[in-house]
Short mmCIF file of C-alpha atoms in Angstrom, two decimals:
data_model
loop_
_atom_site.label_atom_id
_atom_site.label_comp_id
_atom_site.label_asym_id
_atom_site.label_seq_id
_atom_site.Cartn_x
_atom_site.Cartn_y
_atom_site.Cartn_z
CA MET A 23 0.00 0.00 0.00
CA ASN A 24 2.93 2.36 0.63
CA GLU A 25 4.01 2.05 -3.00
CA ILE A 26 0.48 2.89 -4.16
CA LEU A 27 0.30 5.89 -1.83
CA ASP A 28 3.71 7.15 -2.97
CA ALA A 29 2.53 6.99 -6.59
CA ILE A 30 -0.62 8.96 -5.75
CA LEU A 31 1.32 11.62 -3.87
CA ALA A 32 3.97 11.99 -6.58
CA PRO A 33 3.15 14.79 -9.05
CA ASP A 34 4.30 13.03 -12.22
CA THR A 35 2.95 9.46 -11.96
CA THR A 36 1.45 8.40 -15.30
CA SER A 37 -1.47 6.12 -16.07
CA ALA A 38 1.01 3.50 -17.25
CA ASP A 39 2.86 3.80 -13.94
CA PHE A 40 -0.35 3.13 -12.02
CA ALA A 41 -1.20 0.18 -14.28
CA ALA A 42 2.23 -1.32 -13.59
CA LEU A 43 1.96 -1.04 -9.81
CA PRO A 44 1.64 -4.46 -8.15
CA LEU A 45 -1.56 -4.92 -6.19
CA PRO A 46 -1.18 -5.94 -2.56
CA GLU A 47 -2.58 -9.26 -1.41
CA SER A 48 -4.63 -7.57 1.30
CA TYR A 49 -5.76 -4.18 2.52
CA ARG A 50 -7.23 -2.62 5.65
CA ALA A 51 -10.99 -2.32 5.75
CA VAL A 52 -13.75 -1.47 8.20
CA THR A 53 -15.93 -4.57 8.62
CA VAL A 54 -18.75 -6.18 10.51
CA HIS A 55 -18.57 -9.91 11.23
CA LYS A 56 -21.31 -12.38 10.41
CA ASP A 57 -20.82 -14.34 13.61
CA GLU A 58 -21.57 -11.16 15.61
CA ALA A 59 -24.87 -10.34 13.90
CA GLU A 60 -26.82 -11.12 17.09
CA MET A 61 -24.50 -9.28 19.48
CA PHE A 62 -27.03 -6.51 20.19
CA ASP A 63 -30.10 -8.73 20.61
CA GLY A 64 -32.29 -7.44 23.42
CA LEU A 65 -30.96 -3.88 23.28
CA THR A 66 -32.86 -0.85 22.09
CA THR A 67 -31.65 0.89 18.95
CA ARG A 68 -30.13 3.70 20.99
CA GLU A 69 -28.20 1.27 23.21
CA LYS A 70 -26.49 -0.43 20.25
CA ASP A 71 -22.91 0.83 19.94
CA PRO A 72 -21.13 0.80 16.55
CA ARG A 73 -17.78 1.02 18.34
CA LYS A 74 -18.31 -2.57 19.49
CA SER A 75 -19.33 -4.06 16.13
CA LEU A 76 -17.04 -2.28 13.65
CA HIS A 77 -13.60 -3.80 13.13
CA LEU A 78 -10.51 -2.75 11.21
CA ASP A 79 -9.32 -5.93 9.49
CA ASP A 80 -6.84 -6.98 6.83
CA VAL A 81 -8.89 -8.55 4.04
CA PRO A 82 -7.91 -10.05 0.66
CA VAL A 83 -8.11 -7.88 -2.45
CA PRO A 84 -11.20 -9.11 -4.36
CA GLU A 85 -11.06 -10.53 -7.87
CA LEU A 86 -11.72 -7.89 -10.54
CA GLY A 87 -14.60 -8.71 -12.88
CA PRO A 88 -15.89 -7.32 -16.20
CA GLY A 89 -17.15 -3.75 -16.01
CA GLU A 90 -15.52 -3.19 -12.64
CA ALA A 91 -12.71 -1.11 -11.17
CA LEU A 92 -10.43 -1.33 -8.17
CA VAL A 93 -9.91 2.06 -6.56
CA ALA A 94 -7.30 3.17 -4.04
CA VAL A 95 -9.43 4.97 -1.46
CA MET A 96 -7.95 8.20 -0.17
CA ALA A 97 -11.02 9.15 1.87
CA SER A 98 -14.58 8.06 2.58
CA SER A 99 -17.40 9.16 4.87
CA VAL A 100 -20.03 7.78 7.23
CA ASN A 101 -23.66 7.62 6.13
CA TYR A 102 -26.64 6.43 8.10
CA ASN A 103 -26.61 3.16 6.19
CA SER A 104 -23.21 2.46 7.78
CA VAL A 105 -24.87 2.97 11.16
CA TRP A 106 -27.65 0.54 10.20
CA THR A 107 -25.07 -2.03 9.14
CA SER A 108 -23.10 -1.59 12.37
CA ILE A 109 -26.14 -2.18 14.60
CA PHE A 110 -27.62 -4.91 12.35
CA GLU A 111 -30.87 -3.03 11.76
CA PRO A 112 -33.45 -3.33 10.34
CA VAL A 113 -31.91 -6.65 9.32
CA SER A 114 -28.35 -7.90 9.19
CA THR A 115 -26.74 -6.83 5.91
CA PHE A 116 -25.39 -10.36 5.57
CA ALA A 117 -28.87 -11.26 4.31
CA PHE A 118 -28.25 -8.88 1.39
CA LEU A 119 -24.84 -10.41 0.68
CA GLU A 120 -26.21 -13.95 0.76
CA ARG A 121 -28.97 -13.04 -1.69
CA TYR A 122 -26.57 -11.23 -4.02
CA GLY A 123 -24.14 -14.12 -3.87
CA LYS A 124 -26.72 -16.44 -5.40
CA LEU A 125 -27.06 -14.33 -8.56
CA SER A 126 -23.92 -15.54 -10.37
CA PRO A 127 -20.49 -17.08 -9.82
CA LEU A 128 -19.03 -13.55 -9.92
CA THR A 129 -21.38 -12.13 -7.30
CA LYS A 130 -20.57 -15.07 -5.05
CA ARG A 131 -17.46 -13.04 -4.12
CA HIS A 132 -19.69 -10.77 -2.03
CA ASP A 133 -21.06 -13.52 0.21
CA LEU A 134 -18.37 -13.60 2.88
CA PRO A 135 -18.25 -13.95 6.68
CA TYR A 136 -17.30 -10.26 6.84
CA HIS A 137 -18.79 -7.18 5.22
CA VAL A 138 -16.57 -4.28 4.12
CA ILE A 139 -18.89 -1.31 4.53
CA GLY A 140 -19.04 2.25 3.23
CA SER A 141 -20.95 3.94 0.39
CA ASP A 142 -18.70 6.90 -0.43
CA LEU A 143 -15.14 7.31 -1.69
CA ALA A 144 -12.69 9.65 -3.29
CA GLY A 145 -9.57 8.03 -4.70
CA VAL A 146 -7.54 6.86 -7.66
CA VAL A 147 -8.33 4.09 -10.14
CA LEU A 148 -5.80 1.24 -9.90
CA ARG A 149 -7.23 -1.37 -12.28
CA THR A 150 -10.18 -1.72 -14.63
CA GLY A 151 -11.80 -4.95 -15.77
CA PRO A 152 -12.70 -6.11 -19.28
CA GLY A 153 -15.14 -3.84 -21.08
CA VAL A 154 -14.18 -0.66 -19.20
CA ASN A 155 -13.20 2.09 -21.64
CA ALA A 156 -14.14 5.39 -19.98
CA TRP A 157 -11.80 5.09 -16.98
CA HIS A 158 -8.11 4.32 -16.67
CA PRO A 159 -5.53 3.69 -13.94
CA GLY A 160 -4.52 6.99 -12.37
CA ASP A 161 -7.89 8.72 -12.85
CA GLU A 162 -8.93 10.69 -9.77
CA VAL A 163 -12.54 9.80 -9.03
CA VAL A 164 -15.43 9.79 -6.65
CA ALA A 165 -17.99 6.99 -6.63
CA HIS A 166 -21.74 7.07 -6.24
CA CYS A 167 -23.33 4.09 -4.51
CA LEU A 168 -25.74 2.68 -7.11
CA SER A 169 -24.74 -0.86 -8.03
CA VAL A 170 -27.00 -2.20 -10.78
CA GLU A 171 -26.91 -5.24 -13.08
CA LEU A 172 -29.03 -3.71 -15.91
CA GLU A 173 -30.02 -7.07 -17.38
CA SER A 174 -33.73 -6.34 -16.97
CA ALA A 175 -35.77 -4.02 -19.15
CA ASP A 176 -37.21 -2.49 -15.98
CA GLY A 177 -34.00 -0.61 -15.29
CA HIS A 178 -33.45 1.00 -18.64
CA ASN A 179 -35.77 3.97 -18.17
CA ASP A 180 -34.59 4.61 -14.61
CA THR A 181 -31.82 2.40 -13.23
CA MET A 182 -33.23 2.77 -9.72
CA LEU A 183 -36.13 0.58 -10.89
CA ASP A 184 -33.88 -2.31 -11.90
CA PRO A 185 -34.83 -5.42 -9.87
CA GLU A 186 -31.13 -6.04 -9.23
CA GLN A 187 -30.41 -2.51 -7.98
CA ARG A 188 -28.35 -2.36 -4.79
CA ILE A 189 -26.55 0.16 -2.64
CA TRP A 190 -22.80 -0.45 -2.82
CA GLY A 191 -21.14 -0.96 0.55
CA PHE A 192 -24.52 -1.64 2.17
CA GLU A 193 -26.16 -4.32 0.05
CA THR A 194 -22.87 -5.31 -1.60
CA ASN A 195 -19.42 -6.00 -0.19
CA PHE A 196 -16.06 -4.24 -0.73
CA GLY A 197 -17.28 -0.77 0.24
CA GLY A 198 -15.50 2.54 0.58
CA LEU A 199 -14.47 2.57 4.25
CA ALA A 200 -11.24 0.84 3.32
CA GLU A 201 -7.90 1.34 1.58
CA ILE A 202 -9.16 -0.33 -1.62
CA ALA A 203 -12.70 -0.60 -2.94
CA LEU A 204 -14.35 -2.62 -5.70
CA VAL A 205 -16.94 -0.71 -7.75
CA LYS A 206 -18.72 -1.00 -11.06
CA SER A 207 -17.19 1.39 -13.58
CA ASN A 208 -20.54 3.16 -14.02
CA GLN A 209 -20.32 4.25 -10.39
CA LEU A 210 -17.33 6.45 -11.15
CA MET A 211 -17.40 10.22 -11.61
CA PRO A 212 -14.63 12.84 -11.85
CA LYS A 213 -13.33 14.09 -8.52
CA PRO A 214 -14.03 17.85 -8.13
CA LYS A 215 -10.59 19.38 -8.59
CA HIS A 216 -10.96 22.18 -6.03
CA LEU A 217 -11.71 19.84 -3.14
CA SER A 218 -9.48 17.79 -0.87
CA TRP A 219 -9.90 14.03 -0.76
CA GLU A 220 -12.07 14.08 2.36
CA GLU A 221 -14.19 16.97 1.06
CA ALA A 222 -14.75 15.24 -2.27
CA ALA A 223 -15.77 11.99 -0.55
CA ALA A 224 -18.37 13.61 1.70
CA PRO A 225 -21.20 14.63 -0.70
CA GLY A 226 -21.67 11.43 -2.76
CA LEU A 227 -24.54 9.49 -1.24
CA VAL A 228 -26.41 12.32 0.47
CA ASN A 229 -25.93 14.89 -2.31
CA SER A 230 -27.22 12.51 -4.98
CA THR A 231 -30.09 11.37 -2.75
CA ALA A 232 -31.17 14.96 -2.07
CA TYR A 233 -30.90 15.82 -5.78
CA ARG A 234 -33.24 13.03 -6.87
CA GLN A 235 -35.64 13.50 -3.98
CA LEU A 236 -36.00 17.25 -4.36
CA VAL A 237 -34.85 18.43 -7.82
CA SER A 238 -35.25 15.52 -10.26
CA GLY A 239 -38.45 14.78 -12.11
CA ASN A 240 -38.27 11.36 -10.47
CA GLY A 241 -38.71 13.16 -7.15
CA ALA A 242 -40.53 16.35 -6.24
CA GLY A 243 -39.47 18.35 -9.31
CA MET A 244 -38.85 21.51 -7.26
CA LYS A 245 -39.35 24.83 -9.05
CA GLN A 246 -38.62 28.48 -8.31
CA GLY A 247 -40.76 29.92 -5.54
CA ASP A 248 -41.67 26.59 -3.93
CA ASN A 249 -41.90 26.53 -0.15
CA VAL A 250 -39.85 23.50 0.87
CA LEU A 251 -40.02 22.11 4.40
CA ILE A 252 -36.69 20.46 5.19
CA TRP A 253 -36.42 18.26 8.26
CA GLY A 254 -32.95 18.04 9.79
CA ALA A 255 -31.84 20.91 7.59
CA SER A 256 -28.29 21.05 8.96
CA GLY A 257 -27.73 17.29 8.78
CA GLY A 258 -26.17 15.05 6.16
CA LEU A 259 -29.20 15.01 3.85
CA GLY A 260 -30.89 18.20 4.86
CA SER A 261 -27.83 20.39 4.37
CA TYR A 262 -27.77 19.47 0.67
CA ALA A 263 -31.54 19.86 0.33
CA THR A 264 -31.21 23.34 1.83
CA GLN A 265 -28.50 24.24 -0.68
CA PHE A 266 -30.51 22.88 -3.62
CA ALA A 267 -33.56 24.87 -2.53
CA LEU A 268 -31.57 28.08 -2.24
CA ALA A 269 -29.68 27.52 -5.50
CA GLY A 270 -32.92 26.69 -7.32
CA GLY A 271 -34.85 29.77 -6.23
CA ALA A 272 -37.08 27.98 -3.73
CA ASN A 273 -37.78 29.00 -0.15
CA PRO A 274 -36.44 26.48 2.38
CA ILE A 275 -38.17 26.27 5.75
CA CYS A 276 -35.47 24.62 7.81
CA VAL A 277 -36.36 22.48 10.81
CA VAL A 278 -33.49 21.95 13.27
CA SER A 279 -33.03 20.87 16.87
CA SER A 280 -30.66 23.45 18.36
CA PRO A 281 -29.51 27.08 18.07
CA GLN A 282 -26.16 25.86 16.72
CA LYS A 283 -27.88 23.99 13.90
CA ALA A 284 -30.06 27.02 13.20
CA GLU A 285 -26.90 29.09 12.81
CA ILE A 286 -25.57 26.61 10.24
CA CYS A 287 -28.74 27.09 8.18
CA ARG A 288 -28.37 30.86 8.37
CA ALA A 289 -24.77 30.52 7.22
CA MET A 290 -26.01 28.63 4.16
CA GLY A 291 -28.36 31.51 3.40
CA ALA A 292 -31.67 30.25 4.81
CA GLU A 293 -33.92 32.71 6.63
CA ALA A 294 -36.99 30.68 7.65
CA ILE A 295 -35.87 28.42 10.49
CA ILE A 296 -37.81 26.46 13.12
CA ASP A 297 -35.99 25.15 16.20
CA ARG A 298 -38.32 22.28 17.03
CA THR A 299 -36.68 21.74 20.43
CA ALA A 300 -36.97 25.37 21.52
CA GLU A 301 -40.57 25.55 20.32
CA ASP A 302 -41.26 22.16 21.95
CA TYR A 303 -43.26 20.44 19.22
CA ARG A 304 -44.63 17.13 20.47
CA PHE A 305 -46.35 15.40 17.59
CA TRP A 306 -47.04 12.29 19.67
CA LYS A 307 -49.04 12.28 22.92
CA ASP A 308 -47.67 8.82 23.65
CA GLU A 309 -46.17 5.88 21.74
CA HIS A 310 -49.47 5.15 19.98
CA THR A 311 -51.30 8.49 19.66
CA GLN A 312 -50.44 11.57 17.60
CA ASP A 313 -51.59 15.07 18.52
CA PRO A 314 -53.29 16.94 15.64
CA LYS A 315 -53.23 20.13 17.73
CA GLU A 316 -49.44 20.10 17.43
CA TRP A 317 -49.70 19.60 13.66
CA LYS A 318 -51.88 22.73 13.53
CA ARG A 319 -49.51 24.71 15.76
CA PHE A 320 -46.65 23.67 13.48
CA GLY A 321 -48.60 24.68 10.37
CA LYS A 322 -49.39 28.08 11.88
CA ARG A 323 -45.69 28.65 12.59
CA ILE A 324 -44.82 27.75 8.98
CA ARG A 325 -47.35 30.26 7.63
CA GLU A 326 -45.83 32.95 9.86
CA LEU A 327 -42.52 32.33 8.09
CA THR A 328 -43.90 32.13 4.55
CA GLY A 329 -46.25 35.11 4.53
CA GLY A 330 -49.32 32.92 4.95
CA GLU A 331 -48.45 30.22 2.42
CA ASP A 332 -48.46 26.47 3.01
CA ILE A 333 -45.74 24.00 2.10
CA ASP A 334 -45.37 22.90 -1.53
CA ILE A 335 -42.81 20.13 -0.87
CA VAL A 336 -41.83 18.31 2.29
CA PHE A 337 -38.33 16.82 2.28
CA GLU A 338 -38.99 13.83 4.56
CA HIS A 339 -36.50 11.42 6.09
CA PRO A 340 -37.15 11.17 9.88
CA GLY A 341 -40.20 9.00 9.21
CA ARG A 342 -42.49 7.91 12.01
CA GLU A 343 -41.90 10.85 14.35
CA THR A 344 -42.71 13.54 11.78
CA PHE A 345 -44.71 11.96 8.97
CA GLY A 346 -48.19 12.75 10.29
CA ALA A 347 -47.22 16.40 10.66
CA SER A 348 -45.62 16.42 7.20
CA VAL A 349 -48.79 15.20 5.50
CA TYR A 350 -50.91 17.71 7.42
CA VAL A 351 -48.87 20.86 6.68
CA THR A 352 -48.46 20.23 2.95
CA ARG A 353 -50.64 22.45 0.78
CA LYS A 354 -53.48 21.13 -1.34
CA GLY A 355 -51.91 19.34 -4.32
CA GLY A 356 -48.49 19.40 -2.66
CA THR A 357 -45.88 16.69 -2.38
CA ILE A 358 -44.32 14.75 0.48
CA THR A 359 -41.18 13.01 -0.74
CA THR A 360 -39.53 10.48 1.54
CA CYS A 361 -36.20 8.68 1.33
CA ALA A 362 -35.67 7.24 4.82
CA SER A 363 -37.17 6.60 8.23
CA THR A 364 -34.49 7.26 10.81
CA SER A 365 -37.04 7.55 13.63
CA GLY A 366 -39.05 4.49 12.60
CA TYR A 367 -40.39 2.76 9.48
CA MET A 368 -44.05 2.41 10.45
CA HIS A 369 -45.53 5.74 9.40
CA GLU A 370 -48.96 6.93 10.54
CA TYR A 371 -50.92 9.84 9.13
CA ASP A 372 -54.53 10.96 8.75
CA ASN A 373 -55.40 9.94 5.21
CA ARG A 374 -58.22 12.50 5.00
CA TYR A 375 -55.59 15.22 4.66
CA LEU A 376 -53.97 13.29 1.82
CA TRP A 377 -56.85 12.11 -0.33
CA MET A 378 -59.24 15.05 0.11
CA SER A 379 -56.48 17.56 -0.59
CA LEU A 380 -55.00 15.62 -3.52
CA LYS A 381 -51.52 15.48 -1.99
CA ARG A 382 -48.86 13.06 -3.20
CA ILE A 383 -46.39 10.88 -1.35
CA ILE A 384 -43.33 9.98 -3.44
CA GLY A 385 -40.84 7.33 -2.40
CA SER A 386 -37.30 8.27 -3.38
CA HIS A 387 -34.24 6.05 -3.03
CA PHE A 388 -30.71 7.24 -3.82
CA ALA A 389 -30.33 8.28 -7.50
CA ASN A 390 -29.63 6.92 -10.96
CA TYR A 391 -26.27 7.51 -12.65
CA ARG A 392 -27.46 10.60 -14.51
CA GLU A 393 -28.84 12.19 -11.34
CA ALA A 394 -25.68 11.37 -9.40
CA TRP A 395 -23.57 12.80 -12.23
CA GLU A 396 -25.59 16.05 -12.27
CA ALA A 397 -25.33 16.36 -8.48
CA ASN A 398 -21.56 15.83 -8.65
CA ARG A 399 -21.30 18.32 -11.53
CA LEU A 400 -22.88 21.00 -9.32
CA ILE A 401 -20.27 20.26 -6.66
CA ALA A 402 -17.49 20.54 -9.24
CA LYS A 403 -18.88 23.88 -10.45
CA GLY A 404 -19.00 25.30 -6.94
CA LYS A 405 -22.79 25.65 -7.01
CA ILE A 406 -23.25 23.18 -4.13
CA HIS A 407 -20.63 22.68 -1.42
CA PRO A 408 -19.51 19.86 0.87
CA THR A 409 -20.93 19.95 4.37
CA LEU A 410 -17.96 18.27 6.03
CA SER A 411 -17.67 19.13 9.71
CA LYS A 412 -15.12 16.67 11.08
CA THR A 413 -12.72 14.02 9.79
CA TYR A 414 -11.71 10.77 11.49
CA SER A 415 -9.02 8.21 10.77
CA LEU A 416 -9.92 4.75 9.48
CA GLU A 417 -9.15 3.42 12.97
CA GLU A 418 -11.73 5.82 14.41
CA THR A 419 -14.62 4.80 12.13
CA GLY A 420 -16.46 3.17 15.03
CA GLN A 421 -16.48 6.48 16.88
CA ALA A 422 -17.54 8.31 13.72
CA ALA A 423 -20.48 5.93 13.27
CA TYR A 424 -21.36 6.29 16.96
CA ASP A 425 -21.46 10.07 16.62
CA VAL A 426 -23.77 9.83 13.60
CA HIS A 427 -25.94 7.25 15.38
CA ARG A 428 -26.34 9.57 18.39
CA ASN A 429 -26.77 12.69 16.22
CA LEU A 430 -23.69 14.30 17.76
CA HIS A 431 -22.45 15.52 14.38
CA GLN A 432 -23.17 18.37 11.98
CA GLY A 433 -23.46 17.82 8.23
CA LYS A 434 -21.20 14.97 7.17
CA VAL A 435 -18.24 13.34 8.89
CA GLY A 436 -15.33 12.16 6.77
CA VAL A 437 -12.90 9.29 7.19
CA LEU A 438 -9.31 9.31 5.91
CA ALA A 439 -8.28 5.99 4.35
CA LEU A 440 -4.95 6.16 2.50
CA ALA A 441 -4.66 9.94 2.71
CA PRO A 442 -2.01 10.68 5.37
CA GLY A 443 -3.71 13.92 6.41
CA GLU A 444 -6.46 16.42 5.71
CA GLY A 445 -6.33 19.02 2.97
CA MET A 446 -4.56 16.91 0.35
CA GLY A 447 -5.59 16.28 -3.27
CA VAL A 448 -6.56 19.83 -4.25
CA ARG A 449 -5.77 20.42 -7.95
CA ASP A 450 -7.52 23.76 -8.57
CA GLU A 451 -6.49 26.31 -5.96
CA GLU A 452 -8.05 29.25 -7.83
CA THR A 453 -11.57 27.79 -7.75
CA ARG A 454 -11.06 26.68 -4.17
CA ALA A 455 -10.14 30.21 -3.11
CA GLN A 456 -13.41 31.50 -4.58
CA HIS A 457 -15.47 29.13 -2.44
CA ILE A 458 -13.30 28.58 0.63
CA ASP A 459 -15.76 30.08 3.12
CA ALA A 460 -18.58 27.84 1.87
CA ILE A 461 -16.28 24.79 1.81
CA ASN A 462 -15.36 25.38 5.46
CA ARG A 463 -18.82 26.46 6.56
CA PHE A 464 -19.58 23.37 8.60
CA ARG A 465 -16.07 23.21 10.06
CA ASN A 466 -16.27 26.74 11.41
CA ILE A 467 -19.48 26.49 13.41
#
């Protein structure tokens, strides 16, 4: 690995040089172990500790197949799916690997007693398999997390509809929280040149998810002037949704849980902010009963911030805790778009407010290649910025996942893999200087 790192750090290493580098037999990777999948049985979700389940192991370099690439990972980041994997919820991800392993002799590689996790990376291509023409050893890349077989007609209008669509590093093995990752070549995109490795790795999953959910025609199709309610507006997903709303001429109404998080939204340019903790919204009377009076109080507060207008689009991801309120406050004919359920999967809402007001609920899951490419292009152009707040070492990934699990973080948290330190990999200092305040926004609060 030292020889690979030296080649990446050297200014004059050619593509042929990278192609000639010998691959190591093994690499360091963050894993969960199949024989520990029941280690948290009997504990509540909050009591489950990723620091106990995540391991840093030496694992063999996987065989390279057609249409694939091996990438030297300089940096990665922690997403909520890494937290789910680490606490074996809602199911153990080994069930995904077992199912994928039955698809073909090549996918059998993924069905192992350990799972290398992680759905983001920024790094350098080391090898490409047969049939790969667009990418070459030495290319500096980021990877989106859509892994798709594309052998079914269902996926050719929108690859997210392919029956063999999976999230890399969550439903497949050999993810990005490691020194080397295995990806399909159509996961690769150019690394934004003005960003460091850890900054470039941070947006991938959440930026693409927010783009599809909010901007794409496959999601809410946001337009200028829309009032957009964004839950967790300073978090990993919400911080990108807030930026997309502002950049697209919409009006974000940012819901946060602390004055510090409200300040982050103001720093991004948002003006309409609701601190749900300070205003003490309690949408549930108890575990089984919601409180419509709180929905109405919430709706009144929104109209105070919008000049009397209701919400056109709700950017939903908390799920059970907020969904009833989200359906209620959306305007007649408006849209609730949901991509996750971090507070619980079993949503409850009063259907009268949906059907009689002709509202729509749209399920949105990650993004197709085109959407991911467009989202990354906006990063590269400096229209949307990373929301990186803190960076950990590969050895500290358990702590990073714990912090995300307990909502102790702001924006995104990065993880250095091969990169020996922060701030490396910048190739366009001029563009970086133009956007440096926005790039560091989440670090400085």
